[in-house]
Coordinates of C-alpha atoms in Angstrom, one line a residue:
M1 CA 17.2 -21.3 10.4
V2 CA 15.5 -22.1 7.1
A3 CA 17.7 -20.1 4.8
C4 CA 20.6 -17.6 4.9
I5 CA 21.0 -15.3 1.9
P6 CA 24.2 -13.2 1.6
R7 CA 23.7 -9.6 0.6
S8 CA 25.7 -10.2 -2.5
A9 CA 23.0 -12.4 -3.8
L10 CA 20.3 -9.7 -3.6
L11 CA 19.2 -7.9 -6.7
T12 CA 19.7 -4.2 -5.7
C13 CA 20.9 -1.1 -7.5
S14 CA 24.2 -1.4 -5.5
N15 CA 24.8 -4.9 -6.8
S16 CA 24.0 -3.8 -10.4
T17 CA 27.4 -2.1 -10.8
A18 CA 26.6 -0.7 -14.3
V19 CA 23.6 1.2 -13.0
R20 CA 25.1 2.3 -9.7
R21 CA 28.1 3.7 -11.4
R22 CA 26.0 5.7 -13.9
L23 CA 23.5 6.8 -11.2
M24 CA 26.1 8.2 -8.9
R25 CA 27.8 10.3 -11.6
D26 CA 24.6 11.5 -13.2
D27 CA 24.3 15.0 -11.9
I28 CA 20.6 15.6 -12.6
T29 CA 19.6 12.3 -11.0
A30 CA 22.0 12.8 -8.1
E31 CA 20.2 16.0 -7.1
R32 CA 17.0 14.1 -6.7
L33 CA 18.4 10.9 -5.2
D34 CA 17.6 11.8 -1.6
N35 CA 14.0 12.7 -2.4
M36 CA 13.1 9.9 -4.8
S37 CA 11.4 6.7 -4.0
S38 CA 13.8 3.9 -3.1
W39 CA 12.0 1.8 -5.7
V40 CA 13.4 3.9 -8.6
P41 CA 17.0 2.9 -8.3
L42 CA 15.9 -0.8 -8.0
L43 CA 13.6 -0.4 -11.0
L44 CA 16.5 1.1 -13.1
A45 CA 18.7 -1.9 -12.1
M46 CA 16.0 -4.4 -13.1
L47 CA 15.4 -2.7 -16.5
A48 CA 19.2 -2.7 -17.2
E49 CA 19.7 -6.3 -16.1
H50 CA 16.6 -7.3 -18.1
G51 CA 18.2 -5.7 -21.2
L52 CA 21.5 -7.4 -20.7
E53 CA 19.7 -10.8 -21.1
S54 CA 22.0 -13.8 -20.8
S55 CA 25.1 -11.7 -20.1
S56 CA 23.5 -10.6 -16.8
K57 CA 24.2 -12.6 -13.7
W58 CA 20.5 -12.0 -12.8
Y59 CA 19.2 -13.4 -16.1
P60 CA 18.0 -16.8 -14.7
Y61 CA 16.3 -15.0 -11.8
L62 CA 14.6 -12.5 -14.0
Q63 CA 13.2 -15.3 -16.1
L64 CA 11.0 -16.0 -13.1
V65 CA 9.3 -12.7 -13.3
P66 CA 5.7 -13.7 -13.1
N67 CA 3.0 -13.7 -15.8
Y68 CA 0.2 -12.6 -13.5
G69 CA -2.6 -14.0 -15.7
S70 CA -6.0 -13.5 -14.0
A71 CA -4.5 -12.3 -10.7
G72 CA -1.8 -9.7 -10.1
P73 CA -2.2 -6.3 -8.4
P74 CA -5.1 -4.1 -9.5
M75 CA -2.7 -1.7 -11.3
L76 CA -2.6 -4.4 -14.0
W77 CA -6.3 -4.9 -14.2
S78 CA -8.4 -3.2 -16.9
E79 CA -10.1 0.1 -15.9
S80 CA -13.5 -1.5 -16.3
Q81 CA -12.6 -4.4 -14.0
R82 CA -11.3 -2.0 -11.3
D83 CA -14.4 0.1 -11.5
T84 CA -16.7 -2.9 -11.3
L85 CA -14.9 -4.9 -8.6
L86 CA -13.3 -2.2 -6.4
S87 CA -15.6 0.8 -6.5
G88 CA -16.3 2.1 -2.9
T89 CA -13.0 0.7 -1.6
S90 CA -9.7 2.4 -0.8
V91 CA -7.9 0.2 -3.3
L92 CA -9.4 2.1 -6.2
Q93 CA -8.1 5.4 -4.9
S94 CA -4.7 3.8 -4.2
V95 CA -4.4 2.5 -7.8
H96 CA -5.2 6.0 -9.2
T97 CA -2.5 7.5 -6.9
D98 CA 0.0 4.8 -8.1
A99 CA -0.7 5.6 -11.7
E100 CA 0.0 9.3 -11.2
N101 CA 3.2 8.6 -9.3
I102 CA 4.4 6.0 -11.8
A103 CA 3.8 8.3 -14.7
R104 CA 5.5 11.2 -12.9
D105 CA 8.6 9.3 -11.9
Y106 CA 8.9 7.7 -15.4
A107 CA 8.7 11.0 -17.2
A108 CA 10.8 13.1 -14.8
I109 CA 13.5 10.6 -13.8
V110 CA 13.5 7.2 -15.4
L111 CA 13.1 8.0 -19.1
P112 CA 15.5 10.9 -19.1
F113 CA 18.1 8.7 -17.3
M114 CA 17.6 5.9 -19.9
Q115 CA 17.9 8.4 -22.7
R116 CA 21.2 9.7 -21.4
H117 CA 22.6 6.1 -21.1
T118 CA 21.4 4.4 -24.3
D119 CA 24.5 2.1 -24.2
L120 CA 22.8 0.3 -21.3
F121 CA 19.1 1.0 -22.1
Q122 CA 18.2 0.0 -25.6
P123 CA 15.0 1.6 -27.2
H124 CA 12.8 -1.4 -26.4
L125 CA 13.5 -0.8 -22.7
Q126 CA 12.3 2.8 -22.9
S127 CA 8.7 1.8 -22.5
L128 CA 6.1 3.0 -19.9
D129 CA 4.3 -0.4 -20.2
L130 CA 7.4 -2.3 -19.4
Y131 CA 8.2 0.0 -16.5
K132 CA 4.7 -0.6 -15.1
Q133 CA 5.2 -4.4 -15.2
M134 CA 8.5 -4.0 -13.3
V135 CA 6.7 -1.7 -10.8
A136 CA 4.1 -4.5 -10.3
V137 CA 6.9 -7.0 -9.6
V138 CA 8.7 -4.7 -7.1
M139 CA 5.4 -4.0 -5.4
S140 CA 4.5 -7.6 -5.0
Y141 CA 7.9 -9.3 -4.5
S142 CA 10.5 -6.9 -3.1
F143 CA 11.5 -6.5 0.6
S144 CA 12.3 -3.3 2.4
D145 CA 15.3 -2.7 4.6
G146 CA 13.9 0.5 6.0
A147 CA 16.8 1.0 8.5
N148 CA 19.4 1.0 5.7
P149 CA 20.8 4.6 5.2
D150 CA 21.7 3.8 1.6
I151 CA 18.7 4.4 -0.7
L152 CA 20.3 2.1 -3.3
Q153 CA 20.0 -0.8 -0.9
R154 CA 16.7 0.1 0.9
T155 CA 14.4 -1.8 -1.5
V156 CA 15.7 -5.3 -2.6
M157 CA 14.7 -8.4 -4.5
V158 CA 15.5 -11.5 -2.4
P159 CA 15.8 -14.7 -4.5
F160 CA 14.3 -17.8 -3.0
V161 CA 12.5 -15.9 -0.2
D162 CA 10.2 -14.2 -2.7
L163 CA 8.9 -17.6 -3.8
L164 CA 7.1 -18.0 -0.4
N165 CA 3.5 -17.1 -0.2
H166 CA 1.9 -15.0 2.6
H167 CA -0.4 -16.2 5.3
S168 CA -1.5 -14.6 8.6
H169 CA -0.6 -17.9 10.4
H170 CA 2.9 -18.1 8.9
H171 CA 5.9 -20.3 9.6
V172 CA 8.9 -18.0 8.9
E173 CA 10.1 -14.4 9.3
L174 CA 12.9 -12.6 7.5
S175 CA 15.5 -10.6 9.3
F176 CA 18.1 -8.2 7.8
R177 CA 21.6 -8.5 9.2
E178 CA 24.8 -6.5 8.3
D179 CA 26.1 -9.0 5.7
R180 CA 23.1 -11.4 5.2
L181 CA 19.4 -12.0 5.5
E182 CA 18.1 -14.8 7.7
L183 CA 14.9 -16.7 7.2
M184 CA 13.9 -18.1 10.6
A185 CA 11.2 -20.6 11.5
I186 CA 8.9 -19.3 14.3
R187 CA 6.8 -22.5 14.6
T188 CA 7.0 -26.2 13.6
I189 CA 6.8 -26.9 9.9
K190 CA 5.3 -30.3 9.1
K191 CA 6.7 -32.6 6.4
G192 CA 5.0 -31.8 3.1
E193 CA 3.5 -28.5 4.4
E194 CA 3.9 -25.4 2.4
V195 CA 6.2 -22.9 4.1
M196 CA 4.4 -19.6 4.5
N197 CA 6.0 -16.2 5.0
T198 CA 4.4 -13.0 6.2
Y199 CA 4.3 -9.6 4.6
G200 CA 3.1 -8.2 7.9
P201 CA -0.3 -7.9 9.7
L202 CA -2.0 -6.3 6.7
S203 CA -5.6 -5.6 5.9
N204 CA -7.1 -7.1 2.7
A205 CA -7.1 -3.6 1.1
C206 CA -3.3 -3.5 1.6
L207 CA -2.7 -7.1 0.5
L208 CA -4.8 -6.7 -2.7
H209 CA -3.3 -3.3 -3.6
K210 CA 0.3 -4.4 -3.2
Y211 CA 0.3 -8.1 -3.8
G212 CA -2.8 -8.9 -5.8
F213 CA -4.6 -11.2 -3.4
S214 CA -6.6 -11.1 -0.2
E215 CA -7.5 -13.5 2.5
L216 CA -10.9 -14.9 3.5
K217 CA -11.6 -13.9 7.2
N218 CA -8.4 -11.9 7.5
P219 CA -7.8 -11.4 11.2
H220 CA -6.1 -8.1 10.5
D221 CA -8.8 -6.7 8.2
M222 CA -10.2 -3.2 8.4
A223 CA -12.5 -0.9 6.4
Y224 CA -11.8 2.5 5.0
I225 CA -14.1 5.5 4.8
A226 CA -13.4 8.0 2.1
H227 CA -13.2 11.8 2.4
S228 CA -16.1 12.1 0.1
N229 CA -18.4 10.2 2.5
L230 CA -17.9 12.8 5.1
R231 CA -18.1 15.7 2.6
D232 CA -21.5 14.4 1.3
A233 CA -22.8 14.0 4.9
V234 CA -22.2 17.7 5.7
A235 CA -24.5 18.9 3.0
G236 CA -27.6 19.2 5.2
S237 CA -26.2 21.7 7.7
P238 CA -24.9 25.2 6.7
T239 CA -23.1 25.5 10.0
V240 CA -21.2 22.2 9.5
Q241 CA -20.6 23.0 5.9
T242 CA -18.8 26.2 7.0
R243 CA -16.7 24.3 9.5
W244 CA -15.9 21.7 6.8
R245 CA -14.6 24.5 4.5
Q246 CA -12.5 25.7 7.3
L247 CA -11.0 22.2 7.7
E248 CA -10.3 22.2 3.9
N249 CA -8.7 25.6 3.9
E250 CA -6.4 24.5 6.7
G251 CA -5.4 21.3 4.9
L252 CA -7.0 19.1 7.6
V253 CA -9.2 17.3 5.2
D254 CA -8.5 16.5 1.5
V255 CA -9.6 14.2 -1.2
A256 CA -6.8 11.7 -0.6
L257 CA -7.7 11.2 3.0
M258 CA -9.1 7.8 4.1
Y259 CA -10.4 6.9 7.6
C260 CA -9.8 3.5 9.1
V261 CA -12.3 1.3 10.9
N262 CA -10.9 -1.8 12.5
S263 CA -12.4 -5.3 12.8
V264 CA -14.2 -4.5 16.1
G265 CA -15.8 -1.4 14.6
A266 CA -13.5 1.2 16.2
P267 CA -12.9 4.2 14.0
D268 CA -9.5 5.9 13.9
R269 CA -8.7 9.0 15.9
K270 CA -8.6 11.2 12.7
M271 CA -12.3 10.5 12.1
V272 CA -13.3 11.0 15.8
L273 CA -11.4 14.3 16.0
T274 CA -12.8 15.5 12.7
L275 CA -16.4 14.8 13.8
K276 CA -15.9 16.7 17.0
M277 CA -14.3 19.6 15.3
L278 CA -17.2 19.8 12.7
H279 CA -19.8 19.9 15.4
G280 CA -18.1 21.8 18.3
G281 CA -17.6 25.4 19.0
K282 CA -14.6 27.6 18.3
L283 CA -12.8 26.8 21.6
R284 CA -13.3 23.0 21.1
Y285 CA -12.1 23.4 17.5
A286 CA -8.9 25.1 18.6
C287 CA -8.2 22.6 21.3
L288 CA -8.6 19.6 19.0
R289 CA -6.8 21.1 16.0
R290 CA -3.3 20.3 17.3
R291 CA -4.3 16.7 18.1
L292 CA -5.7 16.2 14.6
I293 CA -2.5 17.6 13.0
K294 CA -0.5 15.1 15.0
E295 CA -2.7 12.2 13.8
L296 CA -2.4 13.4 10.2
N297 CA 1.4 13.4 10.4
R298 CA 1.3 9.7 11.2
D299 CA -0.1 9.0 7.7
D300 CA 3.4 9.2 6.2
D301 CA 3.7 5.6 7.1
D302 CA 0.6 3.6 6.0
D303 CA 1.7 0.5 7.9
D304 CA 2.0 2.4 11.2
E305 CA -1.4 3.9 10.6
E306 CA -2.9 0.4 10.0
N307 CA -1.2 -1.0 13.0
D308 CA -2.5 1.8 15.2
A309 CA -6.0 1.5 13.9
R310 CA -6.0 -2.3 14.1
D311 CA -4.8 -2.5 17.7
R312 CA -7.1 0.2 19.1
K313 CA -9.2 -1.2 21.9
T314 CA -10.6 2.1 23.3
D315 CA -14.2 2.6 22.3
E316 CA -14.0 6.3 21.3
V317 CA -17.5 6.1 19.7
S318 CA -18.9 6.4 23.2
T319 CA -17.3 9.9 23.5
L320 CA -19.4 11.2 20.6
S321 CA -22.4 13.4 21.2
T322 CA -25.9 12.4 19.9
I323 CA -25.6 14.7 16.9
E324 CA -22.1 13.4 16.1
T325 CA -23.3 9.8 16.4
C326 CA -26.1 10.5 14.0
F327 CA -23.7 12.1 11.6
L328 CA -21.3 9.2 11.7
K329 CA -24.2 6.8 11.1
R330 CA -25.0 8.6 7.9
V331 CA -21.4 8.4 6.8
V332 CA -21.2 4.6 7.5
L333 CA -24.4 3.9 5.7
R334 CA -23.1 5.8 2.7
A335 CA -19.9 3.8 2.7
L336 CA -21.9 0.6 2.9
E337 CA -24.0 1.6 -0.1
E338 CA -20.9 2.3 -2.2
L339 CA -19.4 -1.2 -1.8
P340 CA -19.6 -3.2 -5.0
T341 CA -22.0 -6.2 -5.3
C342 CA -19.1 -8.6 -5.8
C343 CA -19.2 -9.2 -2.1
E344 CA -22.5 -11.0 -2.7
Y345 CA -21.2 -13.2 -5.6
P346 CA -22.2 -16.9 -5.0
Q347 CA -19.3 -18.0 -7.1
W348 CA -16.4 -16.5 -9.0
T349 CA -15.2 -16.7 -12.6
C350 CA -11.6 -15.6 -11.8
D351 CA -9.2 -14.9 -9.0
R352 CA -9.8 -11.2 -9.3
E353 CA -13.4 -11.6 -8.5
R354 CA -12.6 -13.9 -5.6
F355 CA -10.1 -11.6 -4.0
A356 CA -12.3 -8.5 -4.6
S357 CA -15.1 -10.5 -2.9
Y358 CA -12.9 -11.2 0.2
L359 CA -12.0 -7.5 0.3
C360 CA -15.5 -6.2 0.1
S361 CA -16.9 -8.8 2.6
G362 CA -14.2 -7.8 5.1
Q363 CA -15.0 -4.1 4.6
Y364 CA -18.7 -4.9 5.2
I365 CA -18.0 -6.7 8.4
C366 CA -15.9 -3.8 9.8
L367 CA -18.4 -1.2 8.8
K368 CA -21.3 -3.2 10.1
A369 CA -19.5 -3.6 13.5
L370 CA -19.2 0.2 13.7
L371 CA -22.9 0.6 12.7
D372 CA -23.9 -1.7 15.5
K373 CA -21.9 0.4 18.0
L374 CA -23.8 3.5 16.8
G375 CA -27.2 1.9 17.6

């Protein structure tokens, strides 16, 4: 065992008694408690403890909140940097979705709550910019106890453990116990060696989106193909366009949908099923519709979707017809064309360029592997 952290040492909404007490008796917020993100209670606690300054038991810990400088998650980058470095990647769409969710939660839940409890939340804390900074910290450094039935303890900040960096070939793993968290070594740690943790077997798109960095030659990498790439590819065929509109009307394709391609060039089942439904007859469409709905329902958990796509060994490309293969080839070529040129940079001027380059080069490798399969 490397470290044992009692649950009382975690920064959670439950351990921030002032916020927990107000949250539980606040009728308007209580109505939404079961439906809100588990991040919101933690963010309210962090804002409150931040405002208490030295009178908060968490004050020394909160002084370690990072100044991201030239790194940090893309939600903190300028719009021009994101458009230049991340165009054609799933990260750009994820950041736009984040911005919408953050603004919605802040306006609907967080700001009204703070305005009802001005004794705890001074005017300088009622700031969307400050809230976004706290979101970035929670996104990058919090841990999830997904099995915890109490939403106030489901997302937590773990002092000491959150100092450890991520690497695919890591030394330690964190386990949640009833009264403590245990950081256990899973392999030998040499004297003087940096102890590396893992955030999970995540793609570079996920690492950059959530944590603000990516890995060169990430063994868990994968590429994403946007809904728009498929939509644009149907333009040449009236019959396929009609079937596409049917998929849209039934909610089986939408602008937020992304399709995964793993490191060996295997596309996810959603894409394969969608291609077959676009080009098949009515009977085939009806037979595959239920299977596609099942796959789409898996998207509620992005990590499960990534794990499924990453571990797929079955070559479903070989089940595609000639016309479906040609269609998919056009889609992949379109996705490759949309990747930013940062993947070709001979050198970088900042960490953001470097991590964007790792992201794009990994996407290129996965898409190229799929293209080679298509012949």
